[in-house]
PDB file of C-alpha atoms and ligand atoms in Angstrom:
ATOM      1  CA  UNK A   1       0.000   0.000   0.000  1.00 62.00           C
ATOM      2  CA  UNK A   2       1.999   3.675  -0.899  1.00 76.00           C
ATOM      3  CA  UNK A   3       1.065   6.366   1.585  1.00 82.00           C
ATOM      4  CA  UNK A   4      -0.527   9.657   1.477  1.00 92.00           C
ATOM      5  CA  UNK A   5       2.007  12.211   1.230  1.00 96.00           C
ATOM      6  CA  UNK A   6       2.301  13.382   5.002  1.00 97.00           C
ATOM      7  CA  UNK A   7       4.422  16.154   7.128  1.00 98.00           C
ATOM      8  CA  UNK A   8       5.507  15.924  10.608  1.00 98.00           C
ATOM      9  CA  UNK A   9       4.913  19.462  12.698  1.00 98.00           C
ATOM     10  CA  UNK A  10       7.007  19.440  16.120  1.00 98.00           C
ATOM     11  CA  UNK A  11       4.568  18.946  18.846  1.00 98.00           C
ATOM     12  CA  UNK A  12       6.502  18.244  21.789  1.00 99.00           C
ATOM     13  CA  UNK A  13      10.755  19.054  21.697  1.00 98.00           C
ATOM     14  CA  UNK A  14      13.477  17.059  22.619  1.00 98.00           C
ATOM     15  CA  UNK A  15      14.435  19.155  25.257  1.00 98.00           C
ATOM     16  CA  UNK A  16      10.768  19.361  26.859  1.00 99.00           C
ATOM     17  CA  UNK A  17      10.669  15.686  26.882  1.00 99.00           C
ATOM     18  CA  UNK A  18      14.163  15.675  29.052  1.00 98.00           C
ATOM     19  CA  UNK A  19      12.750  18.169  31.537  1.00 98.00           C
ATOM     20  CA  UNK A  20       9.445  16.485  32.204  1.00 99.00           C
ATOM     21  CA  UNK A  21      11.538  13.055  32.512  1.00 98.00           C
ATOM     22  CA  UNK A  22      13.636  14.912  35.340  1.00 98.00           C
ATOM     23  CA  UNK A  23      10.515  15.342  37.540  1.00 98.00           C
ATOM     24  CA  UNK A  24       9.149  12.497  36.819  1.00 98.00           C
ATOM     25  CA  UNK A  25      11.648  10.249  37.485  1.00 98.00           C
ATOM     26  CA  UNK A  26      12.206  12.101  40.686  1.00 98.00           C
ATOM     27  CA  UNK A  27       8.523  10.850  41.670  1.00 98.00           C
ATOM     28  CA  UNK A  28       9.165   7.560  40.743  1.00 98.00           C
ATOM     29  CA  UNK A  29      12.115   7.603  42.654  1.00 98.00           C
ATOM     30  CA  UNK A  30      10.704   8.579  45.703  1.00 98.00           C
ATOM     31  CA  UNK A  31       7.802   6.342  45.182  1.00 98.00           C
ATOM     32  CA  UNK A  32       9.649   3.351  44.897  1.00 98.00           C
ATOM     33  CA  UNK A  33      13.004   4.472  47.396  1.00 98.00           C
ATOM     34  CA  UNK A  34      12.488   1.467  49.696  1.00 97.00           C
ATOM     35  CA  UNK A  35      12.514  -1.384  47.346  1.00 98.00           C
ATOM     36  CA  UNK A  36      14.930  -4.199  46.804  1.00 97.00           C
ATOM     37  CA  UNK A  37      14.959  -4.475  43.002  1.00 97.00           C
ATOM     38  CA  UNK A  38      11.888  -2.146  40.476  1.00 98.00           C
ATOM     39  CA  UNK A  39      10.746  -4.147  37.690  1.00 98.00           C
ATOM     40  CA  UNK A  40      11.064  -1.781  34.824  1.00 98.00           C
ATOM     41  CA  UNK A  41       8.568  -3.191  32.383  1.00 98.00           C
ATOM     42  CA  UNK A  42       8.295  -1.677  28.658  1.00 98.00           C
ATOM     43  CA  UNK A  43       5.982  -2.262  26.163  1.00 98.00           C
ATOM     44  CA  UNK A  44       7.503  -3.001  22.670  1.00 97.00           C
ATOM     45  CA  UNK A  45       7.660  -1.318  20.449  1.00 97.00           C
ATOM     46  CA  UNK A  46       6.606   2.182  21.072  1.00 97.00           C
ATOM     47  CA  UNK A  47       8.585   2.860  24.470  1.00 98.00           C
ATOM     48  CA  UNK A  48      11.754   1.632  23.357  1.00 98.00           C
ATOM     49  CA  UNK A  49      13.083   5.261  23.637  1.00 98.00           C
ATOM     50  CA  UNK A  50      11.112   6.281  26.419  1.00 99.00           C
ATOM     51  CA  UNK A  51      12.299   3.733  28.864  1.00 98.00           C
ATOM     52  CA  UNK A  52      15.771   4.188  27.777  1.00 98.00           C
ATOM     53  CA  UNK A  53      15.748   7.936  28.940  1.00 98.00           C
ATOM     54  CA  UNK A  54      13.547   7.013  32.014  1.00 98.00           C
ATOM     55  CA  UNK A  55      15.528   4.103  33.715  1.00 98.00           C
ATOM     56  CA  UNK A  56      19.305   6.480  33.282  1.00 98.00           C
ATOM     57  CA  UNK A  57      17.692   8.895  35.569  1.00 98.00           C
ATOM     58  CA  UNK A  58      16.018   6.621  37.936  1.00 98.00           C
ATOM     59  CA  UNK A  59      18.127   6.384  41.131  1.00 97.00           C
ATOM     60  CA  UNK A  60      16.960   2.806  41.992  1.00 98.00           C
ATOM     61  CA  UNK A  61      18.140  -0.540  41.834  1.00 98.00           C
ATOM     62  CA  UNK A  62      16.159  -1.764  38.786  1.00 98.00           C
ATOM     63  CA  UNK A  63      16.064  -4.415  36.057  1.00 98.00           C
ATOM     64  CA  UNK A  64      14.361  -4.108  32.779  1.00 98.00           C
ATOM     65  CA  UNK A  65      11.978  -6.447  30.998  1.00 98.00           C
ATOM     66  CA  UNK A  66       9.532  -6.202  27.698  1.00 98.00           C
ATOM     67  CA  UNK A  67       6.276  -7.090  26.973  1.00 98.00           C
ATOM     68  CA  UNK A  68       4.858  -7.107  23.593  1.00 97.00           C
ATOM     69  CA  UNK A  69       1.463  -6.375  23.218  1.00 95.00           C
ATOM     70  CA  UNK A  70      -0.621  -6.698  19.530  1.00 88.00           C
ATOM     71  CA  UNK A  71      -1.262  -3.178  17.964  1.00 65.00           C
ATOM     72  CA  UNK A  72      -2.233  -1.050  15.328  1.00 57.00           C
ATOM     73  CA  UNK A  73      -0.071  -2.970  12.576  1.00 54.00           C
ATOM     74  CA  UNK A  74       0.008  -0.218   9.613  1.00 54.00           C
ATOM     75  CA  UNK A  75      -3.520   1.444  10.513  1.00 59.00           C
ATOM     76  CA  UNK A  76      -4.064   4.217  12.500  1.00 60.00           C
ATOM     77  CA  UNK A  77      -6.727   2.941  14.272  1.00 63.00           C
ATOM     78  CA  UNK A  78      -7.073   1.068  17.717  1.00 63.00           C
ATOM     79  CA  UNK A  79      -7.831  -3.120  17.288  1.00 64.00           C
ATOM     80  CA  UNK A  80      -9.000  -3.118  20.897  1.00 77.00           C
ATOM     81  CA  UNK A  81      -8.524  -6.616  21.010  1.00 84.00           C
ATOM     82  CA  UNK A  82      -5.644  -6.666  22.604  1.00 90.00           C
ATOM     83  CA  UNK A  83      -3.268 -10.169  22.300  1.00 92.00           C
ATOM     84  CA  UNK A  84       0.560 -10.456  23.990  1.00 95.00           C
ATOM     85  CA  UNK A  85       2.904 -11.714  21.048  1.00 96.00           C
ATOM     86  CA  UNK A  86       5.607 -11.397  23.821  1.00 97.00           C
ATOM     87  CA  UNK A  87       5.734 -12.227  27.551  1.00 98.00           C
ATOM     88  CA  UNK A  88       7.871 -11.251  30.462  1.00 98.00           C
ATOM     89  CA  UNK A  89      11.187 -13.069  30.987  1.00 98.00           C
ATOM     90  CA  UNK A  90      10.929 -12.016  35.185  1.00 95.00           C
ATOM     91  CA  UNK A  91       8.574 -13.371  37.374  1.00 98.00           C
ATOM     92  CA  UNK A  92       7.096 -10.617  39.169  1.00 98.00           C
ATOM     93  CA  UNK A  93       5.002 -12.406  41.963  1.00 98.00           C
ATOM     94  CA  UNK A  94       5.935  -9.816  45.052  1.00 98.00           C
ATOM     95  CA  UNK A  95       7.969  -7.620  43.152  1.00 98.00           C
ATOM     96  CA  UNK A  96       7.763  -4.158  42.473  1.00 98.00           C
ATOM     97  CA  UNK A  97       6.767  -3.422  39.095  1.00 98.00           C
ATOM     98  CA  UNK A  98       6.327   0.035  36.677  1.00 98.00           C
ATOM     99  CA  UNK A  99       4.889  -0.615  33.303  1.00 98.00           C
ATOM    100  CA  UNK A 100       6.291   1.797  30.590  1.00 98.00           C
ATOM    101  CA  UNK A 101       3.671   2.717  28.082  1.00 98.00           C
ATOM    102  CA  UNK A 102       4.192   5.316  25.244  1.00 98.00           C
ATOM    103  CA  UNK A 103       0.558   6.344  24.719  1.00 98.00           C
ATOM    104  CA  UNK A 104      -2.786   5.462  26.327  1.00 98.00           C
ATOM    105  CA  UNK A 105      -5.136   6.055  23.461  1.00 96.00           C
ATOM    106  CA  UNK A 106      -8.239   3.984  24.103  1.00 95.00           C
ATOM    107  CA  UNK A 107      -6.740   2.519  26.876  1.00 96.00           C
ATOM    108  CA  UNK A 108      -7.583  -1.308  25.410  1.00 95.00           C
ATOM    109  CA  UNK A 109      -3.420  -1.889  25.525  1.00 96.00           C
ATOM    110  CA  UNK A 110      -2.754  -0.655  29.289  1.00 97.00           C
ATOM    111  CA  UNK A 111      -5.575  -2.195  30.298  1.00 97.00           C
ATOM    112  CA  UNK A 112      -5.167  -5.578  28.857  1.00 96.00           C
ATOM    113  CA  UNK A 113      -1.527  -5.433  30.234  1.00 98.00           C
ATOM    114  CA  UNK A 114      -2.416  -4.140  33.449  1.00 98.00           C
ATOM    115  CA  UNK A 115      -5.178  -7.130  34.171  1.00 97.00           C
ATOM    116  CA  UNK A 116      -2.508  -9.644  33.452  1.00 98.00           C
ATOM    117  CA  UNK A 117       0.110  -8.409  35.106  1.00 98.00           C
ATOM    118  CA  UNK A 118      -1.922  -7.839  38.150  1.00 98.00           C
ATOM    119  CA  UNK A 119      -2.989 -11.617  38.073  1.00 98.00           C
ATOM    120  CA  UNK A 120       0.649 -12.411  38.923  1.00 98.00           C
ATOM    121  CA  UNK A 121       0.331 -10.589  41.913  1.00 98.00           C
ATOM    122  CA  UNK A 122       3.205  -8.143  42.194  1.00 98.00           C
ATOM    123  CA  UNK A 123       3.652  -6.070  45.245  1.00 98.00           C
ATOM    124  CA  UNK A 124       3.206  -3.010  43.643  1.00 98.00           C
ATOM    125  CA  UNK A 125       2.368  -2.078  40.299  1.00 98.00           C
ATOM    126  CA  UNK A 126       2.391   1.081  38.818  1.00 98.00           C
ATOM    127  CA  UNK A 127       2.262   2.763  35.469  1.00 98.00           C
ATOM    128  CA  UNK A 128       4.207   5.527  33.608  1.00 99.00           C
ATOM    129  CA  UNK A 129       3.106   6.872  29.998  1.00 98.00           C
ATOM    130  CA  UNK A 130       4.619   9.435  28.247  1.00 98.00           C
ATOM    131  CA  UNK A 131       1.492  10.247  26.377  1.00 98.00           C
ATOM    132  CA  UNK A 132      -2.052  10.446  26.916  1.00 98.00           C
ATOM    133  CA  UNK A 133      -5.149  11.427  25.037  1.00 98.00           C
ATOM    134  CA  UNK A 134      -7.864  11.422  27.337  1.00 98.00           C
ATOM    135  CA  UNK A 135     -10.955  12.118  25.179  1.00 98.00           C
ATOM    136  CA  UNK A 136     -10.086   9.194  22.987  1.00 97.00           C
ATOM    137  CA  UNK A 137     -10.641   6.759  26.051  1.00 97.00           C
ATOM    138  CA  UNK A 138     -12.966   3.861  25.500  1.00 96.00           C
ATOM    139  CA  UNK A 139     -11.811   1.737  28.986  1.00 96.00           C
ATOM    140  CA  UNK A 140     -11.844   3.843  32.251  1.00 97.00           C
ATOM    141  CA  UNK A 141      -8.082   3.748  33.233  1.00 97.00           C
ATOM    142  CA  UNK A 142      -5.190   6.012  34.140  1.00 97.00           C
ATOM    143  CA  UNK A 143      -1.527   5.622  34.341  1.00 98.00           C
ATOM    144  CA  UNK A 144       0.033   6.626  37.752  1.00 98.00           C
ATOM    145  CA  UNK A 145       2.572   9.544  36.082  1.00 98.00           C
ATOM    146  CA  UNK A 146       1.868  10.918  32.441  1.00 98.00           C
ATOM    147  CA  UNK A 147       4.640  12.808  30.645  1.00 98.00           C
ATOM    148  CA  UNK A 148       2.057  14.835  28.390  1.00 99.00           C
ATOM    149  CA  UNK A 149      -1.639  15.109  27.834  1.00 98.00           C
ATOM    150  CA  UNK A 150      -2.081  15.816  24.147  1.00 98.00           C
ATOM    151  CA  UNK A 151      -5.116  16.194  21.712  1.00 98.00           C
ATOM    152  CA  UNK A 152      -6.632  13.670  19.472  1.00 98.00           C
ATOM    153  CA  UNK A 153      -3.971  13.678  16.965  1.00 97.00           C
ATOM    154  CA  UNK A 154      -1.586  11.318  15.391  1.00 97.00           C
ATOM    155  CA  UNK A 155       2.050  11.255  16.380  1.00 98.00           C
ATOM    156  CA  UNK A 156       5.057  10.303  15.751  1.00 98.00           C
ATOM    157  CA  UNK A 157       8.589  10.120  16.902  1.00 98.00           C
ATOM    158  CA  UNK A 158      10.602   9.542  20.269  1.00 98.00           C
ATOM    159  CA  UNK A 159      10.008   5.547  19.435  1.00 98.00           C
ATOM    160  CA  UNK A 160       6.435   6.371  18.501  1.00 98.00           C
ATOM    161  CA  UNK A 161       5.910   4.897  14.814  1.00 97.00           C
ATOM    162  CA  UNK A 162       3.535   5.370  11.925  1.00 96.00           C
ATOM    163  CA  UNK A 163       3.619   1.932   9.752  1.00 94.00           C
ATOM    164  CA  UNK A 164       6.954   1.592  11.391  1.00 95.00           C
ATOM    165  CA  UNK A 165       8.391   5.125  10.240  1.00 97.00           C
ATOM    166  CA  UNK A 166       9.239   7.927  12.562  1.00 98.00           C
ATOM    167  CA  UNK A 167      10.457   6.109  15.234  1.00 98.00           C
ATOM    168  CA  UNK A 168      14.016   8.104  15.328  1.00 98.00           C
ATOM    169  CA  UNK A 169      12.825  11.057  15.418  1.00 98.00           C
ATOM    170  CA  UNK A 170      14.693  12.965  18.888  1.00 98.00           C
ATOM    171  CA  UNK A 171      10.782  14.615  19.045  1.00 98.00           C
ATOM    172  CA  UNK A 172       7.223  13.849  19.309  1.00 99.00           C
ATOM    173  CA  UNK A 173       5.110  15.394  16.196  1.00 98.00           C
ATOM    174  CA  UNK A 174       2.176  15.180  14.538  1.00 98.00           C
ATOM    175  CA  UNK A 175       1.276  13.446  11.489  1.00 98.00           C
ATOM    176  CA  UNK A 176      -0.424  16.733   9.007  1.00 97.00           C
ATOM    177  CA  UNK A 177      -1.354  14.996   5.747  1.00 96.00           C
ATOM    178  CA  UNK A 178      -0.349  17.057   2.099  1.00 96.00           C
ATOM    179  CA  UNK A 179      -2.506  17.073  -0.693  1.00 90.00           C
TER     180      UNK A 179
HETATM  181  P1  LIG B 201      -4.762   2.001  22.927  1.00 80.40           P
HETATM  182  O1  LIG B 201      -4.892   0.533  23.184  1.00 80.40           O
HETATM  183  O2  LIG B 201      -5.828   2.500  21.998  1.00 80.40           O
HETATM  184  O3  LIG B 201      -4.670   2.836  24.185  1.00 80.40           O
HETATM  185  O4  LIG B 201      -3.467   2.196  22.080  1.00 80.40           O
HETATM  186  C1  LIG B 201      -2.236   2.291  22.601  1.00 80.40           C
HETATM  187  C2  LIG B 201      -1.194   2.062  21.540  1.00 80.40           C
HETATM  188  O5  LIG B 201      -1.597   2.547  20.268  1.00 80.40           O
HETATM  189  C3  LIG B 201       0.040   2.839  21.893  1.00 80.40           C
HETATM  190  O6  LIG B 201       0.908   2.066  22.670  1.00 80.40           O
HETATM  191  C4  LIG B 201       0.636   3.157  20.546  1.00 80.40           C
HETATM  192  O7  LIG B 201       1.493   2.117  20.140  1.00 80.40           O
HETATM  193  C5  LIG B 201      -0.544   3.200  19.605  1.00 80.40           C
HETATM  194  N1  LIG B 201      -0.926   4.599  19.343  1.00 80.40           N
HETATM  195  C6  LIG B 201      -1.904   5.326  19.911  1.00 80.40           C
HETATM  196  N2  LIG B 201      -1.940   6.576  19.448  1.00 80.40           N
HETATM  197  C7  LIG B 201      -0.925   6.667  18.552  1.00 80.40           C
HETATM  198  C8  LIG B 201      -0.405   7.737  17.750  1.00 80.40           C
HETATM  199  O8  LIG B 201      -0.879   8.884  17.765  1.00 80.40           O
HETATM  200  N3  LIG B 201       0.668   7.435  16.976  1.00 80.40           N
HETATM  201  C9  LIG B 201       1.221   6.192  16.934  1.00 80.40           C
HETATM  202  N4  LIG B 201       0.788   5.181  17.678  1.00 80.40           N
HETATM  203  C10 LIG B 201      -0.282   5.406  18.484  1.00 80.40           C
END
């Protein structure tokens, strides 16, 4: 399938994405200052980057883990049925646990995730996403910290893809379709 000529405008900078990882990551870090070992979870592919920034200024003991959960393949649209193509290698029964999401759109994804994780019951479990576009929620959920609240809009960049393209770009933009 070729695709519609499309622009990127800069939504949200490199540099404003740093700063708001600073203070959140000083949260987390007080949240969490009493544990043994955080269970830094990210789900592939979209928080690749995300995490990556995250974790370096997390002053924790942590490990890291991935979960892959199904999503929007090439469309830009939400499957909501949500299946995991790849499971954690921890096991997280009693352990303290922060999920990693780039964007909570629906809310199908971090919900689905959430339920399953919480069925292996961790200690704690708590959620970070560096997105979130509340009026496009279908499933009445929250993560803990959010990095941004945004519009309805289609992004890209920061690890955030659009049929896989986009994903290096150092800042989050939005997808404005040429004629
Ligand atoms: P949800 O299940 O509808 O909340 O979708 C969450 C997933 O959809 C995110 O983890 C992203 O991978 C993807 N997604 C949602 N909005 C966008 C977007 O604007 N650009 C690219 N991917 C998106």
């Amino acid at each position: 399938m070729t695709q519609r000529p499309y622009v990127i405008d800069e939504m949200i900078s490199a540099k404003a994405i740093a700063a708001r990882i600073e203070t959140l990551s000083r949260e987390i870090t007080a949240e969490f200052k009493d544990t043994d070992k955080l269970v830094v979870v990210g789900l592939l592919r979209g928080s690749f980057v995300f995490i990556a920034d995250l974790v370096r200024e997390l002053d924790l003991p942590i490990e890291v883990d991935f979960i892959e959960a199904s999503s929007y393949g090439d469309a830009q649209e939400s499957s909501r049925e949500v299946r995991i193509l790849k499971d954690l290698r921890s096991a997280i029964e009693g352990r303290d646990v922060l999920v990693v999401e780039d964007i909570v759109d629906t809310g199908f994804t971090l919900n689905h995730v959430i339920t399953l994780l919480q069925s292996r019951k961790p200690a704690r479990l708590k959620t970070i996403a560096l997105l979130d576009k509340p009026s496009r929620r279908e499933v009445d959920i929250a993560a803990d910290w959010i990095g941004f609240e945004i519009p309805d809009e289609f992004v890209v960049g920061y690890g955030v893809d659009f049929a896989q393209r986009n994903r290096n770009l150092p800042y989050i933009g939005k997808v404005r379709f040429t004629p």
